[in-house]
Amino acid sequence: MAEIFYNGRRVDGRRPNEIRRVDCQFGSGYSDGIVFLHQGNTKVIASVVGPHAPRVKGDGTPDGATITCQFTKPPFASTSGERRKLSSKDRSANDFATAIEEIFSCVIRTEKYPMSQIDIFLEVIQSDGSEFACAVNATTLALTDAGIEMDCLVSAATVGLWGSHVFADLCRFEENPRISQLTVVCLPNVHLLSGVNTEEQIGQWKSQPQILHTRLSSWLPVERLQPLITEAVKVAQTLQKEFSYWLRGRVRSGFITR
Amino acid sequence: MYPAIAAPERHSVDYVSQGQPEGPSIQQGSAVVPGEIVFSSVASLITGHGTYRSVDASSTNIGEDLSSAVNPDTLASVNGDPGIQAGNIHTSLTGRVRIVNKLVYVEPPKARYFGNVGDTVVGRIVEVEQRRWRVDVNSALLANLALANVKLPGGELRRKSEDDERAMRSFMKEGDLIVAEVHEVYKDGTLQLHMPGTRTGKLGGGCLLRIPPSLIKRQKIHRHRLAIPRMDTLDGPITISNEVISVGLILGCNGYIWTGPARAMDIGLGLSAPVEADLNTANESELLAERIAVCRVRNCILALTHNGMPVWETSVLTACEASWSADQQNDDDDDEYQLEFETSINNDSSGSKSRNRIARLLHPEVARRLVTLVQAKLKSDY
């Protein structure tokens, strides 16, 4: 294997703080929101159906919508060439699906859709590192493309700690046991997006908790974990800014009816 | 091992260059994403659909109360609680901001139907319960159509009895298409439908489309009868005749569009006799010409929708006329046809290509060109 970090460059040619190229394709089909998200060579299709009436009678809750998620990975998804059939009882996929259900139960304004159900279908077409983060980002874009009300755009990023260097947006070669990996799902600092801000609001927003979910691959002491979380939140907010550009551009390119 | 290469170039719209944030202020029609602050907490505006106010938890301490007591010019809090101040107005949808007097709301480009009283909707019956039908109208929950709100076959006016409850499946069963009006919107989002007058009822044979509800223009009349030029074959020579075929079109406000023969639209309303009884009188060429006209309307609506064009009667009619003119033009210039579009179907054994004039409307290039013609014609008309 090539060197992971050599002469200021990573194994795929990036600097430590560079993320891979993001490309979003918004589809139109029978689902309410379809997004094909590329983060480098990691490709995830997220489709959202809903809010709709529950298919099983008596399944809805009167105080909000029920969110279900299905995470699948075809056998050809891995870029390493390994072909492994994913069964329905796979622990990793079910763990990802449950985590995404919990994350978006906090973010979606479920009280707007009582007795309803929102189905999220995720399919990893190609996996080249940062799989869970890419799935969360695709789900966010698909939900807001389907017109479902959310408090904020959720963004997720995976960072790795290699010695004293922090790698942003890991690829497949950097996801190995020698690098401590941290995935963070967080909300953005929304005061950066608009110009309406004052001094106390900046201080207030910076003090509010923003991290919804973390996944840490190995044990780390606190003094090394804190800068890792800080860098992960920065990378996630950069991605969130990029996604807001995509969404705003999509709204503006539509036909203006009035 | 090879290093990961960058994603290849995509032939898609460059959304990033168009997605720059707005200036320092939000105005009418600005594009917003969820979580964005559109107005500060001192703005005396009412939050509507797609906006919400965040509650400031840090203003409940004693210092804030003292400062607000000292300053008499502070705006009174919206909630009426002296300790809790109203927060900033955030958006929760991706779309465009609309400000109407003191109401601020967001119009999403694609969402499910949320219901307005008086809207004409097209729905499909999914369940028959006791004294009511459950109708799918592309909303968050299933709509209800009570037995007391439908007309009896034959038009007699009397109260519904238990015999009518037992005969509900003979009126409408699962899978039937209906056109109804929204009677009431309940607090949890459930819609109550009713069928007043002669404009609503069960629909006959036709074609159902589902498009985003925001692409249907809100108008007074949603039930139209279009005059489509007659075409007898899909791939034969076009015979120039002044005959037209009447095609019915129902634009439901919920995004469902029904198009079919005007005969099916008229017979189905009022839960009358089944449509198949009248098919014996029509011969085969009449039915084929009618079906070709209905398919032209359907494909024109899909072409308009895929290019983001709103759908209403004038735009559908203009699109059908444009596709008809393009058919006649392409018949004269055979080489230009084969050079520009390659959607022809090779059916003959001799190698000559036949052209499906209706299916080629679904090609992205043909659809984009059609929408350009429609926009130019509508702009010149207005």
XYZ file of C-alpha atoms in Angstrom:
640
model
C 0.000 0.000 0.000
C 1.132 3.517 -0.690
C 2.011 5.897 2.084
C -1.039 7.346 3.781
C 0.481 10.772 4.274
C 3.607 11.925 2.489
C 4.959 15.387 1.726
C 1.785 17.171 2.786
C -0.411 15.039 0.545
C -2.712 12.176 1.305
C -2.944 8.899 -0.543
C -5.420 10.303 -3.086
C -3.600 13.582 -3.576
C -5.592 15.774 -1.250
C -4.304 17.982 1.499
C -5.480 17.146 5.028
C -8.245 19.751 5.058
C -9.621 19.145 1.565
C -12.881 17.344 0.936
C -13.768 15.379 -2.160
C -15.900 16.827 -4.903
C -19.620 16.916 -4.225
C -22.160 16.346 -6.988
C -25.932 16.183 -6.523
C -28.430 14.928 -9.037
C -32.077 15.491 -8.228
C -34.286 12.899 -9.828
C -37.960 12.862 -10.636
C -39.867 9.651 -10.316
C -42.538 8.008 -8.253
C -40.904 8.963 -4.989
C -41.498 12.389 -3.569
C -37.804 13.216 -3.329
C -34.901 11.469 -5.048
C -31.278 12.518 -4.732
C -28.207 10.890 -6.209
C -25.301 12.225 -4.155
C -21.639 11.793 -5.076
C -18.951 12.556 -2.537
C -15.866 11.643 -4.469
C -16.325 8.011 -5.404
C -18.926 7.328 -2.732
C -22.342 7.343 -4.370
C -25.619 7.099 -2.484
C -29.180 7.226 -3.800
C -31.715 8.483 -1.281
C -35.407 8.451 -2.045
C -38.118 9.683 0.273
C -41.760 8.684 0.052
C -44.169 10.622 2.138
C -45.688 11.911 4.245
C -48.343 9.351 3.470
C -50.889 7.339 5.365
C -49.461 4.298 7.157
C -49.802 1.109 5.165
C -50.550 -0.969 8.241
C -53.727 0.164 9.948
C -53.095 1.530 13.400
C -49.413 2.235 12.789
C -49.531 6.008 13.070
C -48.955 8.064 16.184
C -51.262 11.038 16.822
C -48.497 13.394 17.937
C -46.250 13.198 14.906
C -44.997 11.354 11.871
C -43.322 7.967 11.987
C -39.986 7.802 10.195
C -38.750 4.538 8.739
C -35.444 3.995 7.008
C -34.103 1.179 4.888
C -30.377 0.977 4.182
C -29.196 -1.361 1.433
C -25.900 -1.964 -0.237
C -25.644 -4.047 -3.409
C -22.822 -6.609 -3.637
C -20.895 -4.561 -6.191
C -20.763 -1.439 -4.028
C -17.248 -1.815 -2.664
C -14.475 -0.214 -4.696
C -11.966 -2.752 -3.416
C -13.474 -5.417 -5.631
C -14.774 -7.520 -2.782
C -18.236 -8.894 -3.536
C -20.262 -9.548 -0.418
C -23.976 -10.125 -0.405
C -25.746 -8.047 2.215
C -28.502 -9.929 3.963
C -31.490 -8.299 5.558
C -30.159 -9.101 9.023
C -26.848 -7.321 8.515
C -25.962 -5.495 11.720
C -24.116 -2.636 10.069
C -26.938 -1.717 7.694
C -29.594 -1.996 10.378
C -27.456 0.086 12.718
C -27.137 2.778 10.069
C -30.871 2.709 9.378
C -31.756 3.020 13.059
C -29.303 5.878 13.533
C -30.734 7.760 10.561
C -34.259 7.255 11.886
C -33.255 8.724 15.230
C -31.353 11.633 13.692
C -34.197 12.756 11.477
C -36.828 12.233 14.140
C -35.127 15.127 15.929
C -34.806 17.322 12.840
C -38.053 16.799 10.925
C -40.934 18.839 12.263
C -43.023 15.753 12.862
C -45.831 17.618 14.601
C -46.853 18.993 11.212
C -47.730 15.510 9.950
C -49.671 13.609 12.628
C -50.657 10.010 11.950
C -48.357 9.983 8.912
C -45.374 7.966 7.842
C -42.202 9.095 6.075
C -40.192 6.366 4.359
C -36.500 6.846 3.617
C -34.789 4.438 1.237
C -31.009 4.535 0.995
C -28.890 2.590 -1.443
C -25.114 2.839 -1.555
C -24.211 2.445 -5.211
C -20.480 2.785 -4.684
C -18.626 2.823 -1.381
C -15.273 4.577 -1.151
C -15.170 5.740 2.444
C -17.375 8.024 4.553
C -20.375 5.886 3.760
C -22.569 6.820 6.695
C -21.853 10.537 6.325
C -22.742 10.452 2.654
C -25.969 8.605 3.449
C -26.995 11.215 6.017
C -26.247 14.040 3.592
C -28.242 12.369 0.834
C -31.172 11.871 3.205
C -31.160 15.545 4.128
C -31.253 16.611 0.502
C -33.960 14.106 -0.367
C -36.174 15.149 2.532
C -36.029 18.825 1.696
C -36.512 18.031 -1.991
C -39.684 16.166 -1.046
C -40.987 19.296 0.654
C -40.881 17.942 4.203
C -40.426 20.596 6.861
C -37.154 20.411 8.770
C -35.602 22.672 11.368
C -32.196 22.777 9.702
C -30.163 21.118 7.026
C -28.289 18.295 8.709
C -24.796 17.566 7.503
C -22.388 14.797 8.384
C -18.652 14.416 7.930
C -16.028 11.804 8.716
C -12.561 12.840 9.891
C -9.533 10.797 10.823
C -6.645 11.353 13.225
C -3.236 10.299 11.936
C -0.568 11.277 14.388
C -0.980 15.009 14.775
C -2.814 15.453 11.464
C -6.560 15.524 11.027
C -7.800 14.174 7.700
C -11.104 15.493 6.380
C -13.595 13.344 4.461
C -11.835 10.006 4.541
C -11.581 7.780 1.521
C -11.348 4.015 1.502
C -7.582 3.800 2.000
C -7.733 5.991 5.062
C -10.435 3.928 6.722
C -8.122 1.412 8.332
C -7.466 0.520 11.959
C -4.365 2.695 12.161
C -6.415 5.895 11.754
C -8.948 6.849 14.398
C -12.140 7.773 12.567
C -14.871 10.050 13.840
C -18.200 10.669 12.097
C -20.178 13.669 13.296
C -23.751 14.578 12.350
C -24.420 18.174 13.279
C -26.606 21.183 12.649
C -25.186 24.299 11.015
C -24.466 27.691 12.473
C -27.360 29.339 10.724
C -26.224 32.861 11.486
C -23.477 32.421 8.934
C -26.010 31.883 6.172
C -27.895 35.143 6.446
C -26.913 38.683 7.180
C -29.422 39.138 9.983
C -27.256 38.788 13.050
C -26.250 40.749 16.098
C -23.494 40.285 18.607
C -25.536 38.519 21.268
C -27.074 36.224 18.683
C -23.651 35.126 17.509
C -22.653 34.342 21.052
C -25.942 32.593 21.646
C -25.734 30.405 18.566
C -22.170 29.429 19.209
C -23.045 28.179 22.652
C -25.949 26.008 21.535
C -25.380 22.288 21.118
C -25.234 21.243 17.505
C -24.036 17.633 17.398
C -26.775 15.071 16.867
C -24.771 11.892 16.400
C -21.179 10.701 16.655
C -19.480 7.484 15.665
C -15.945 6.891 16.923
C -13.967 3.928 15.701
C -11.464 3.590 18.535
C -10.659 4.910 21.963
C -9.050 8.325 22.232
C -8.067 10.473 25.206
C -10.096 13.620 25.727
C -7.305 16.039 24.831
C -6.989 14.399 21.411
C -10.721 13.929 20.912
C -11.643 17.590 21.373
C -9.726 18.987 18.359
C -10.987 16.062 16.306
C -14.598 16.986 17.050
C -13.883 20.630 16.307
C -12.441 19.782 12.907
C -15.305 17.397 12.152
C -17.875 20.092 12.889
C -16.007 22.506 10.618
C -15.961 20.002 7.763
C -19.656 19.256 8.233
C -20.531 22.940 8.144
C -18.528 23.368 4.963
C -20.512 20.552 3.405
C -23.743 22.102 4.642
C -22.845 25.349 2.924
C -22.184 23.462 -0.292
C -25.532 21.671 -0.069
C -27.368 24.916 0.526
C -25.782 26.260 -2.653
C -27.077 23.265 -4.576
C -30.573 23.599 -3.172
C -30.780 27.345 -3.737
C -29.546 26.934 -7.280
C -32.152 24.282 -7.929
C -34.923 26.544 -6.670
C -33.694 29.431 -8.799
C -33.380 27.356 -11.952
C -37.022 26.374 -11.748
C -39.741 28.170 -13.648
C -40.891 31.341 -11.927
C -44.653 31.351 -11.993
C -45.185 34.857 -10.657
C -3.704 -0.164 -5.432
C -4.779 2.941 -7.220
C -5.696 6.213 -5.537
C -9.314 7.261 -5.650
C -10.053 9.363 -8.698
C -12.387 12.301 -8.756
C -15.959 11.888 -9.905
C -16.342 12.390 -13.648
C -18.020 15.431 -15.078
C -21.788 15.332 -15.018
C -24.070 16.742 -17.668
C -26.316 18.476 -15.197
C -27.269 22.015 -14.375
C -24.546 23.927 -12.578
C -26.529 24.586 -9.426
C -23.537 25.750 -7.423
C -22.951 28.890 -9.466
C -26.613 29.804 -9.142
C -26.827 28.975 -5.468
C -25.098 31.994 -3.993
C -26.784 33.284 -0.851
C -28.865 36.408 -1.074
C -27.687 39.797 -0.027
C -28.041 41.129 3.488
C -31.833 41.201 3.296
C -34.495 38.702 2.339
C -37.038 39.942 -0.155
C -40.022 38.665 -2.088
C -39.099 35.579 -4.064
C -35.728 34.869 -2.451
C -34.529 31.280 -2.499
C -34.081 29.875 1.000
C -32.984 26.589 2.516
C -34.163 25.078 5.812
C -32.781 26.681 8.933
C -32.068 30.062 7.403
C -32.963 33.172 9.379
C -35.171 35.337 7.202
C -36.261 37.896 9.783
C -35.020 38.803 13.204
C -36.983 38.539 16.390
C -38.071 42.186 16.359
C -39.975 41.816 13.090
C -43.710 41.894 13.763
C -44.627 39.269 11.206
C -46.765 36.164 11.344
C -45.139 32.861 10.507
C -46.966 30.826 7.893
C -46.351 27.589 6.053
C -42.689 26.675 6.036
C -41.542 29.169 8.666
C -41.227 28.962 12.403
C -39.945 31.046 15.294
C -37.177 29.719 17.474
C -37.721 30.206 21.171
C -34.788 31.926 22.875
C -34.116 29.968 26.024
C -31.366 32.291 27.207
C -33.699 35.240 27.766
C -35.502 33.743 30.738
C -32.978 34.855 33.321
C -33.449 37.734 35.734
C -31.121 40.137 33.976
C -33.214 40.096 30.847
C -36.349 40.844 32.814
C -34.709 43.804 34.472
C -33.382 45.149 31.193
C -36.767 44.823 29.526
C -38.416 46.542 32.491
C -35.947 49.408 32.331
C -36.426 49.844 28.586
C -40.094 50.709 27.958
C -39.644 50.831 24.182
C -39.068 47.102 23.944
C -41.638 45.363 21.826
C -44.218 43.358 23.702
C -43.555 39.675 23.457
C -45.634 37.664 21.050
C -46.471 34.913 23.490
C -47.635 37.308 26.181
C -45.155 35.851 28.626
C -42.869 38.536 30.072
C -39.984 36.129 30.411
C -39.921 34.437 27.015
C -39.108 36.539 23.979
C -40.012 35.529 20.452
C -37.053 34.258 18.490
C -35.946 34.728 14.934
C -38.060 33.628 12.023
C -36.469 30.579 10.401
C -37.497 28.692 7.319
C -38.128 24.968 7.344
C -38.535 24.348 3.616
C -36.518 24.808 0.462
C -38.313 27.216 -1.813
C -39.147 30.843 -2.331
C -40.183 33.303 0.353
C -43.538 35.024 -0.062
C -44.485 38.028 2.034
C -48.151 39.008 2.016
C -48.787 42.021 4.273
C -47.670 40.633 7.639
C -47.617 36.961 6.686
C -44.379 35.333 5.615
C -44.401 31.812 4.201
C -42.329 29.601 1.915
C -43.506 28.087 -1.347
C -41.767 24.745 -1.920
C -41.338 23.656 -5.532
C -42.394 20.096 -4.766
C -44.558 19.026 -1.861
C -47.600 16.978 -1.108
C -51.053 18.466 -1.201
C -52.108 19.979 2.106
C -55.690 20.903 1.313
C -57.764 24.003 0.701
C -61.510 24.215 1.097
C -63.195 24.313 -2.284
C -60.388 22.771 -4.322
C -61.226 20.320 -7.062
C -59.261 17.134 -6.489
C -58.900 13.890 -8.394
C -58.500 10.875 -6.158
C -58.431 7.125 -6.178
C -60.527 5.069 -3.785
C -58.370 2.770 -1.701
C -60.827 1.494 0.898
C -64.567 1.150 1.432
C -65.514 1.477 5.073
C -68.865 1.710 6.748
C -70.641 4.844 5.527
C -67.530 6.299 3.912
C -64.826 5.773 1.333
C -61.120 6.377 1.887
C -59.622 8.294 -1.015
C -55.959 8.786 -1.906
C -55.536 12.422 -2.948
C -51.720 12.699 -2.723
C -51.832 14.252 0.731
C -50.277 13.319 4.041
C -53.326 11.306 5.070
C -56.160 9.598 3.263
C -59.210 11.724 2.549
C -62.720 10.772 3.617
C -65.750 10.743 1.368
C -68.888 10.163 3.410
C -71.901 8.376 1.998
C -74.062 11.348 2.906
C -71.976 13.573 0.627
C -72.401 11.660 -2.629
C -75.201 11.701 -5.127
C -77.291 8.618 -5.733
C -77.473 7.074 -9.196
C -80.375 8.550 -11.051
C -80.263 11.776 -9.128
C -82.970 11.081 -6.551
C -82.728 13.172 -3.418
C -83.379 11.299 -0.187
C -81.576 10.333 2.984
C -79.165 7.440 2.817
C -80.370 4.268 4.447
C -78.880 0.928 5.378
C -79.633 -0.405 1.926
C -77.375 2.294 0.536
C -74.680 1.326 3.013
C -74.801 -2.230 1.773
C -74.733 -1.051 -1.836
C -71.705 1.219 -1.411
C -69.457 -1.034 -3.468
C -71.860 -0.866 -6.364
C -71.510 2.907 -6.362
C -67.727 3.097 -6.066
C -65.302 0.326 -5.281
C -61.588 0.093 -4.629
C -59.493 1.418 -7.484
C -62.083 3.774 -8.931
C -61.115 7.294 -9.902
C -63.267 10.132 -8.673
C -63.308 13.888 -8.977
C -64.521 15.661 -5.857
C -64.215 18.888 -3.936
C -62.638 19.499 -0.562
C -65.405 20.112 1.925
C -63.426 20.520 5.127
C -59.850 20.302 6.361
C -59.583 18.826 9.822
C -57.025 19.887 12.385
C -54.830 16.842 11.882
C -54.676 17.359 8.122
C -57.390 14.929 7.088
C -59.528 16.103 4.190
C -63.265 15.663 4.008
C -64.480 15.476 0.424
C -67.897 15.983 -1.060
C -69.468 15.768 -4.500
C -71.713 18.747 -5.164
C -73.503 19.556 -8.367
C -72.906 17.906 -11.697
C -69.198 18.597 -12.027
C -68.044 15.845 -9.706
C -68.445 12.115 -9.626
C -66.820 8.943 -10.812
C -64.527 9.055 -13.805
C -64.551 6.663 -16.693
C -61.739 5.252 -18.768
C -58.833 7.579 -19.338
C -55.312 8.350 -18.230
C -54.095 9.510 -14.823
C -50.975 11.608 -14.320
C -49.291 12.627 -11.107
C -47.299 15.857 -11.122
C -46.205 18.173 -8.300
C -49.195 20.198 -7.081
C -47.240 23.438 -7.335
C -47.120 23.105 -11.116
C -50.892 23.310 -11.521
C -52.146 26.843 -11.825
C -54.997 27.728 -9.512
C -58.011 28.664 -11.573
C -61.754 28.766 -11.265
C -62.505 25.991 -13.711
C -60.486 22.799 -13.499
C -62.544 20.691 -15.867
C -61.856 21.378 -19.531
C -62.788 20.011 -22.913
C -60.004 20.308 -25.463
C -60.407 20.159 -29.223
C -57.474 18.091 -30.488
C -56.867 17.630 -34.232
C -57.639 14.147 -35.433
C -54.881 11.748 -36.449
C -55.772 8.261 -37.589
C -52.442 6.446 -37.415
C -49.250 6.802 -35.453
C -46.793 6.182 -38.246
C -48.676 6.513 -41.490
C -49.058 9.592 -43.648
C -50.942 12.473 -42.110
C -54.254 13.216 -43.768
C -55.146 16.875 -43.503
C -58.699 17.121 -42.259
C -60.607 19.626 -40.199
C -61.988 17.016 -37.870
C -61.295 17.425 -34.173
C -61.661 15.043 -31.261
C -63.011 16.222 -27.934
C -60.652 15.269 -25.111
C -61.612 15.795 -21.484
C -59.058 17.185 -19.048
C -59.455 17.520 -15.280
C -56.660 19.382 -13.506
C -56.876 18.405 -9.874
C -55.368 20.855 -7.399
C -53.647 17.959 -5.660
C -51.395 17.150 -8.605
C -53.482 14.398 -10.154
C -54.477 15.094 -13.744
C -57.040 12.975 -15.502
C -57.290 13.031 -19.260
C -59.492 10.863 -21.371
C -62.307 10.960 -23.883
C -64.830 13.668 -23.168
C -67.494 10.980 -23.428
C -65.978 9.171 -20.436
C -65.792 12.406 -18.505
C -69.463 13.160 -19.056
C -70.842 9.692 -18.497
C -68.890 9.019 -15.349
C -70.150 12.091 -13.556
C -73.158 11.276 -11.486
C -72.394 7.567 -11.060
C -74.348 6.651 -14.142
C -74.173 3.584 -16.326
C -70.756 2.095 -17.039
C -68.783 3.505 -19.926
C -68.303 0.176 -21.673
C -71.926 0.094 -22.770
C -71.361 2.950 -25.180
C -68.308 1.409 -26.773
C -70.411 -0.847 -28.967
C -71.591 2.032 -31.080
C -68.103 3.283 -31.941
C -66.005 1.483 -34.488
C -62.354 0.613 -34.211
C -60.857 3.530 -36.128
C -62.831 5.983 -34.044
C -61.504 4.469 -30.849
C -57.944 4.468 -32.156
C -58.120 8.122 -33.175
C -59.599 8.996 -29.804
C -56.851 7.142 -27.984
C -54.134 8.837 -30.034
C -55.569 12.230 -29.122
C -55.655 11.336 -25.424
C -52.058 10.113 -25.571
C -50.976 13.332 -27.232
C -52.478 15.343 -24.398
C -50.815 13.079 -21.850
C -47.367 13.314 -23.412
C -47.651 17.081 -23.803
C -48.467 17.426 -20.111
C -45.467 15.267 -19.228
C -43.242 17.371 -21.478
C -44.433 20.551 -19.783
C -43.938 19.060 -16.331
C -40.438 17.720 -16.909
C -39.296 21.170 -17.979
C -40.841 22.950 -15.021
C -43.659 24.614 -16.919
C -46.968 25.176 -15.121
C -49.943 23.273 -16.440
C -53.237 24.930 -17.214
C -55.709 24.777 -20.050
C -54.030 27.293 -22.329
C -50.565 25.811 -21.962
C -51.803 22.272 -22.607
C -53.742 23.380 -25.672
C -50.764 25.353 -26.987
C -48.491 22.368 -26.456
C -50.867 20.081 -28.366
C -51.063 22.546 -31.253
C -47.281 22.880 -31.284
C -46.827 19.109 -31.367
C -49.386 18.845 -34.159
C -47.567 21.510 -36.184
C -44.260 19.774 -35.536
C -45.735 16.510 -36.814
C -46.795 18.084 -40.089
C -43.480 19.872 -40.444
C -41.472 16.731 -39.808
C -43.413 14.842 -42.438
C -42.283 17.285 -45.120
C -38.619 17.341 -44.103
C -37.805 13.697 -43.750
C -34.025 14.156 -43.693
C -34.211 16.889 -41.098
C -36.330 14.602 -38.949
C -33.877 11.742 -39.015
C -30.938 14.052 -38.555
C -32.232 15.866 -35.498
C -33.966 13.133 -33.553
C -33.133 9.485 -33.372
C -36.216 8.205 -31.639
C -37.571 6.359 -34.644
C -38.477 2.710 -34.311
C -37.161 0.255 -36.854
C -40.152 -1.939 -37.558
C -40.144 -2.696 -41.262
C -38.144 -5.556 -42.633
C -36.980 -3.430 -45.535
C -35.026 -1.191 -43.196
C -37.082 1.950 -43.518
C -37.813 3.623 -40.226
C -41.262 4.297 -38.909
C -42.012 7.206 -36.633
C -44.098 7.163 -33.517
C -45.344 10.722 -33.363
C -46.746 10.438 -29.861
C -43.930 8.577 -28.112
C -41.242 10.908 -29.363
C -42.756 13.708 -27.297
C -41.184 12.036 -24.266
C -37.666 12.533 -25.615
C -35.907 15.222 -23.523
C -34.781 17.237 -26.544
C -38.194 17.146 -28.175
C -39.850 18.069 -24.882
C -37.508 21.002 -24.293
C -38.082 22.296 -27.803
C -41.832 21.975 -27.365
C -41.766 23.918 -24.105
C -39.701 26.638 -25.768
C -42.336 26.967 -28.479
C -45.116 27.048 -25.901
C -43.403 29.749 -23.868
C -42.798 31.870 -26.957
C -46.406 31.554 -28.066
C -47.812 32.337 -24.625
C -45.521 35.338 -24.289
C -46.635 36.706 -27.649
C -50.289 36.154 -26.735
C -50.002 38.002 -23.421
